[in-house]
Amino acid sequence: MSILLGVNIDHIATLRQARGTDYPDPVHAAAVAEMAGADGITIHLREDRRHIVDRDVELLAQTIKTRMNLEMAVTDEMLAIAERIKPAYVCLVPEKREELTTEGGLDVVGQMDKIEDACTRLKAAGIKVSLFIDADPAQIEAAAQVGAPYIEIHTGAYADAESDVAQQAELKRIAKGAKQAAALGIVVNAGHGLHYHNVGPIAAIPEFYELNIGHSIIARAAIEGLAPAVQTMKQLMLAARR
Ligand SMILES: CC(=O)[C@@H](O)[C@H](O)COP(=O)(O)O
Ligand SMILES: NCC(=O)COP(=O)(O)O
């Protein structure tokens, strides 16, 4: 079965925010990424608006031709924005202001009622809900209990592993989590820290429906352009499934 690529364009906006200019425009980047083969566009509207801002969400909702995956914290502000914008997908992620990037997965076990309420609100708005969680059996079980139709397994520990042994252990943990989630009837995605030299073993895990990849694609785009950066990543993912 094929595997889909969600291109996260947050760091196109990082470059724009660095100088307060109106370029590069995430709207342009989304169009280029989609024409190059992206199956979806992921954007993270952080509470501090450090990169993607509300204007980007509004315009991308009108211009994206594939589908929007809106990542957001579990707050009333963000839920209200999602209910108004109605992206195809919302991925609920943890956020800490001081973090450089997303650190751990969402703690579903410790806030079941809050996450279930958020899932209910988003489903009522016709939005498919995904939970960004670690490959932790209890968190996966909790995701099923709160009625999340999708999860996205956090691959950060795999990407940041400091030895082959540690990376292999993380890969095994992720593969086991994907199997557990699929057996519970959850559609399983993965993402965070994936790049051109570590994506293969993750893409080869048959339970994965989609990988959401951003930083490495945008970094490569700075050197060789966004279209080839997206095409190369997609080719690597599909090759891993052959
Ligand atoms: C949840 C996740 O891992 C990313 O999609 C997230 O967007 C990372 O945050 P930054 O894009 O701000 O690095
Ligand atoms: N949810 C992961 C994502 O959208 C992209 O994460 P990264 O590739 O920028 O680390």
Tab-separated table of C-alpha atoms and ligand atoms in Angstrom:
chain	number	residue	atom	x	y	z
A	1	MET	CA	0.000	0.000	0.000
A	2	SER	CA	1.262	3.509	-0.792
A	3	ILE	CA	2.206	6.080	1.804
A	4	LEU	CA	1.278	9.769	1.736
A	5	LEU	CA	3.444	12.837	2.335
A	6	GLY	CA	2.130	15.810	4.305
A	7	VAL	CA	4.521	18.748	3.794
A	8	ASN	CA	4.778	21.025	6.836
A	9	ILE	CA	5.500	24.568	5.589
A	10	ASP	CA	5.956	26.220	9.003
A	11	HIS	CA	9.565	27.111	8.335
A	12	ILE	CA	8.816	28.984	5.153
A	13	ALA	CA	7.030	31.311	7.566
A	14	THR	CA	10.016	31.202	9.957
A	15	LEU	CA	12.133	32.749	7.187
A	16	ARG	CA	9.507	35.440	6.598
A	17	GLN	CA	9.105	36.254	10.314
A	18	ALA	CA	12.872	36.550	10.697
A	19	ARG	CA	12.750	39.942	8.920
A	20	GLY	CA	9.040	40.865	9.140
A	21	THR	CA	8.796	40.890	5.332
A	22	ASP	CA	5.835	39.562	3.366
A	23	TYR	CA	8.010	36.925	1.656
A	24	PRO	CA	8.528	33.988	1.374
A	25	ASP	CA	4.777	33.384	1.396
A	26	PRO	CA	3.510	30.048	2.738
A	27	VAL	CA	0.667	30.310	0.208
A	28	HIS	CA	3.170	30.151	-2.649
A	29	ALA	CA	5.094	27.337	-0.938
A	30	ALA	CA	1.962	25.239	-0.483
A	31	ALA	CA	1.126	25.513	-4.184
A	32	VAL	CA	4.655	24.514	-5.231
A	33	ALA	CA	4.719	21.612	-2.754
A	34	GLU	CA	1.364	20.317	-3.970
A	35	MET	CA	2.403	20.524	-7.636
A	36	ALA	CA	5.570	18.631	-6.717
A	37	GLY	CA	3.592	15.760	-5.205
A	38	ALA	CA	2.658	16.662	-1.626
A	39	ASP	CA	-0.509	14.794	-0.664
A	40	GLY	CA	-1.381	17.397	1.971
A	41	ILE	CA	-0.144	20.580	3.609
A	42	THR	CA	0.532	20.756	7.333
A	43	ILE	CA	0.732	24.016	9.239
A	44	HIS	CA	1.174	24.607	12.966
A	45	LEU	CA	-0.600	27.702	14.268
A	46	ARG	CA	1.297	28.132	17.512
A	47	GLU	CA	-0.097	30.263	20.318
A	48	ASP	CA	2.935	32.573	19.992
A	49	ARG	CA	2.545	32.821	16.173
A	50	ARG	CA	6.318	32.467	15.837
A	51	HIS	CA	5.952	31.292	12.232
A	52	ILE	CA	2.484	30.517	10.776
A	53	VAL	CA	0.086	33.368	11.535
A	54	ASP	CA	-3.692	33.687	11.313
A	55	ARG	CA	-3.496	35.329	7.868
A	56	ASP	CA	-1.692	32.247	6.535
A	57	VAL	CA	-4.360	29.904	7.880
A	58	GLU	CA	-7.167	32.002	6.367
A	59	LEU	CA	-5.547	32.194	2.904
A	60	LEU	CA	-4.336	28.579	2.854
A	61	ALA	CA	-7.852	27.414	3.707
A	62	GLN	CA	-8.937	29.038	0.424
A	63	THR	CA	-5.979	28.048	-1.738
A	64	ILE	CA	-4.797	24.571	-0.726
A	65	LYS	CA	-5.914	22.072	-3.379
A	66	THR	CA	-5.050	18.837	-1.513
A	67	ARG	CA	-6.007	19.165	2.136
A	68	MET	CA	-4.992	21.153	5.207
A	69	ASN	CA	-3.734	19.461	8.359
A	70	LEU	CA	-3.892	22.189	11.027
A	71	GLU	CA	-1.696	21.458	14.041
A	72	MET	CA	-2.703	23.236	17.212
A	73	ALA	CA	-2.662	23.142	20.986
A	74	VAL	CA	-5.763	21.995	22.865
A	75	THR	CA	-7.059	25.454	23.828
A	76	ASP	CA	-10.412	27.176	23.409
A	77	GLU	CA	-8.771	29.790	21.170
A	78	MET	CA	-7.433	27.182	18.786
A	79	LEU	CA	-10.585	25.043	18.849
A	80	ALA	CA	-12.667	28.099	17.916
A	81	ILE	CA	-10.294	28.879	15.025
A	82	ALA	CA	-10.540	25.269	13.807
A	83	GLU	CA	-14.346	25.317	14.054
A	84	ARG	CA	-14.401	28.478	11.914
A	85	ILE	CA	-11.759	27.446	9.346
A	86	LYS	CA	-12.879	23.784	9.128
A	87	PRO	CA	-9.616	22.214	7.860
A	88	ALA	CA	-9.846	18.611	6.672
A	89	TYR	CA	-7.649	17.551	9.580
A	90	VAL	CA	-6.647	18.905	12.961
A	91	CYS	CA	-3.700	17.398	14.776
A	92	LEU	CA	-3.692	18.180	18.502
A	93	VAL	CA	-0.153	18.775	19.719
A	94	PRO	CA	1.400	19.805	23.044
A	95	GLU	CA	2.922	23.284	23.202
A	96	LYS	CA	5.294	24.954	25.632
A	97	ARG	CA	6.204	28.591	24.891
A	98	GLU	CA	9.881	28.135	25.643
A	99	GLU	CA	10.282	25.060	23.426
A	100	LEU	CA	12.451	25.317	20.315
A	101	THR	CA	10.186	22.782	18.596
A	102	THR	CA	7.667	20.201	19.696
A	103	GLU	CA	9.224	18.076	22.423
A	104	GLY	CA	7.099	15.156	23.730
A	105	GLY	CA	3.809	13.808	22.519
A	106	LEU	CA	0.403	14.919	23.786
A	107	ASP	CA	-0.452	13.487	27.222
A	108	VAL	CA	-3.849	11.918	26.527
A	109	VAL	CA	-3.782	9.620	29.571
A	110	GLY	CA	-3.491	12.561	31.952
A	111	GLN	CA	-6.287	14.665	30.409
A	112	MET	CA	-8.780	12.226	28.901
A	113	ASP	CA	-11.893	14.381	29.432
A	114	LYS	CA	-10.264	17.486	27.929
A	115	ILE	CA	-9.017	15.606	24.863
A	116	GLU	CA	-12.316	13.781	24.434
A	117	ASP	CA	-14.205	17.084	24.583
A	118	ALA	CA	-11.861	18.554	21.961
A	119	CYS	CA	-12.326	15.506	19.705
A	120	THR	CA	-16.109	15.806	20.070
A	121	ARG	CA	-16.088	19.531	19.197
A	122	LEU	CA	-13.870	19.025	16.162
A	123	LYS	CA	-15.814	16.017	14.880
A	124	ALA	CA	-19.032	18.056	15.209
A	125	ALA	CA	-17.392	20.605	12.886
A	126	GLY	CA	-16.720	17.854	10.353
A	127	ILE	CA	-12.981	17.771	11.049
A	128	LYS	CA	-10.884	14.573	11.193
A	129	VAL	CA	-8.924	14.565	14.455
A	130	SER	CA	-5.403	13.266	14.964
A	131	LEU	CA	-3.486	13.143	18.240
A	132	PHE	CA	0.279	13.711	18.201
A	133	ILE	CA	1.498	11.136	20.709
A	134	ASP	CA	4.540	9.109	21.640
A	135	ALA	CA	4.572	5.410	20.701
A	136	ASP	CA	3.522	4.647	24.247
A	137	PRO	CA	1.020	1.762	24.615
A	138	ALA	CA	-0.992	3.603	27.292
A	139	GLN	CA	-1.203	6.780	25.200
A	140	ILE	CA	-2.285	4.788	22.147
A	141	GLU	CA	-4.951	2.985	24.156
A	142	ALA	CA	-6.133	6.327	25.556
A	143	ALA	CA	-6.333	7.769	22.016
A	144	ALA	CA	-8.726	4.970	21.100
A	145	GLN	CA	-10.750	5.557	24.268
A	146	VAL	CA	-11.255	9.272	23.535
A	147	GLY	CA	-12.405	8.398	20.020
A	148	ALA	CA	-9.538	9.801	17.952
A	149	PRO	CA	-9.790	8.382	14.411
A	150	TYR	CA	-6.123	9.230	13.700
A	151	ILE	CA	-2.898	9.436	15.627
A	152	GLU	CA	0.484	10.747	14.571
A	153	ILE	CA	3.348	8.925	16.234
A	154	HIS	CA	6.105	11.297	17.375
A	155	THR	CA	9.347	10.196	15.695
A	156	GLY	CA	11.537	12.784	17.441
A	157	ALA	CA	13.326	10.299	19.733
A	158	TYR	CA	14.063	8.119	16.691
A	159	ALA	CA	15.384	11.113	14.751
A	160	ASP	CA	17.473	12.394	17.665
A	161	ALA	CA	18.850	9.010	18.761
A	162	GLU	CA	22.573	9.283	19.465
A	163	SER	CA	23.518	5.725	18.515
A	164	ASP	CA	22.420	3.072	16.036
A	165	VAL	CA	21.399	0.870	18.949
A	166	ALA	CA	19.180	3.596	20.381
A	167	GLN	CA	17.724	4.392	16.970
A	168	GLN	CA	16.913	0.738	16.312
A	169	ALA	CA	15.230	0.489	19.719
A	170	GLU	CA	13.125	3.573	18.921
A	171	LEU	CA	12.253	2.168	15.494
A	172	LYS	CA	11.084	-1.083	17.122
A	173	ARG	CA	8.994	0.888	19.644
A	174	ILE	CA	7.417	2.949	16.862
A	175	ALA	CA	6.645	-0.134	14.744
A	176	LYS	CA	5.029	-1.835	17.753
A	177	GLY	CA	2.972	1.281	18.484
A	178	ALA	CA	1.821	1.481	14.875
A	179	LYS	CA	0.666	-2.131	15.011
A	180	GLN	CA	-1.172	-1.541	18.296
A	181	ALA	CA	-2.947	1.535	16.930
A	182	ALA	CA	-3.931	-0.184	13.667
A	183	ALA	CA	-5.315	-3.144	15.633
A	184	LEU	CA	-7.478	-0.611	17.538
A	185	GLY	CA	-8.856	0.700	14.227
A	186	ILE	CA	-6.905	3.963	14.342
A	187	VAL	CA	-5.340	5.400	11.167
A	188	VAL	CA	-1.659	5.884	11.970
A	189	ASN	CA	0.581	8.707	10.765
A	190	ALA	CA	4.063	9.680	11.901
A	191	GLY	CA	6.268	12.751	11.995
A	192	HIS	CA	8.880	15.017	13.571
A	193	GLY	CA	12.563	15.179	12.750
A	194	LEU	CA	12.326	12.951	9.677
A	195	HIS	CA	14.859	13.720	6.946
A	196	TYR	CA	16.399	12.268	3.789
A	197	HIS	CA	18.675	9.847	5.643
A	198	ASN	CA	16.286	8.504	8.304
A	199	VAL	CA	12.879	8.448	6.588
A	200	GLY	CA	13.285	5.034	4.893
A	201	PRO	CA	12.858	2.710	7.898
A	202	ILE	CA	9.873	4.738	9.130
A	203	ALA	CA	8.201	4.799	5.695
A	204	ALA	CA	8.724	1.029	5.452
A	205	ILE	CA	6.437	0.411	8.442
A	206	PRO	CA	3.321	-0.865	6.654
A	207	GLU	CA	0.782	0.544	9.102
A	208	PHE	CA	1.754	4.161	8.358
A	209	TYR	CA	-0.795	6.027	6.249
A	210	GLU	CA	1.021	9.390	6.049
A	211	LEU	CA	4.277	11.005	7.135
A	212	ASN	CA	4.282	14.700	8.031
A	213	ILE	CA	7.672	16.207	7.239
A	214	GLY	CA	8.685	19.842	7.258
A	215	HIS	CA	11.965	21.112	8.614
A	216	SER	CA	14.224	18.865	6.510
A	217	ILE	CA	12.276	19.541	3.303
A	218	ILE	CA	12.340	23.330	3.788
A	219	ALA	CA	16.038	23.168	4.708
A	220	ARG	CA	16.796	21.248	1.508
A	221	ALA	CA	14.591	23.639	-0.450
A	222	ALA	CA	16.893	26.480	0.592
A	223	ILE	CA	19.663	24.720	-1.321
A	224	GLU	CA	17.966	23.021	-4.288
A	225	GLY	CA	14.454	24.446	-4.407
A	226	LEU	CA	11.151	23.317	-2.913
A	227	ALA	CA	9.802	21.235	-5.805
A	228	PRO	CA	12.821	18.919	-6.055
A	229	ALA	CA	13.037	18.715	-2.253
A	230	VAL	CA	9.426	17.476	-2.102
A	231	GLN	CA	9.851	15.130	-5.082
A	232	THR	CA	12.981	13.533	-3.600
A	233	MET	CA	11.324	12.967	-0.216
A	234	LYS	CA	8.257	11.419	-1.845
A	235	GLN	CA	10.452	9.146	-3.984
A	236	LEU	CA	12.396	7.971	-0.897
A	237	MET	CA	9.138	7.167	0.910
A	238	LEU	CA	7.634	5.251	-2.010
A	239	ALA	CA	10.897	3.362	-2.587
A	240	ALA	CA	10.780	2.195	1.035
A	241	ARG	CA	7.404	0.590	0.350
A	242	ARG	CA	8.581	-1.424	-2.705
B	1	LIG	C1	4.159	18.431	15.979
B	1	LIG	C2	5.427	18.495	15.237
B	1	LIG	O1	6.347	17.759	15.458
B	1	LIG	C3	5.592	19.516	14.185
B	1	LIG	O2	4.619	19.362	13.244
B	1	LIG	C4	5.538	20.900	14.757
B	1	LIG	O3	5.102	21.808	13.780
B	1	LIG	C5	6.935	21.257	15.240
B	1	LIG	O4	6.897	22.583	15.656
B	1	LIG	P1	7.678	23.679	14.764
B	1	LIG	O5	7.120	23.567	13.374
B	1	LIG	O6	7.368	24.963	15.442
B	1	LIG	O7	9.135	23.263	14.802
B	2	LIG	N1	4.049	16.647	12.830
B	2	LIG	C1	5.374	16.656	12.260
B	2	LIG	C2	5.470	17.707	11.208
B	2	LIG	O1	4.472	18.229	10.742
B	2	LIG	C3	6.795	18.108	10.714
B	2	LIG	O2	7.782	18.006	11.703
B	2	LIG	P1	9.277	18.371	11.218
B	2	LIG	O3	9.566	17.524	10.005
B	2	LIG	O4	9.280	19.830	10.893
B	2	LIG	O5	10.144	18.003	12.399
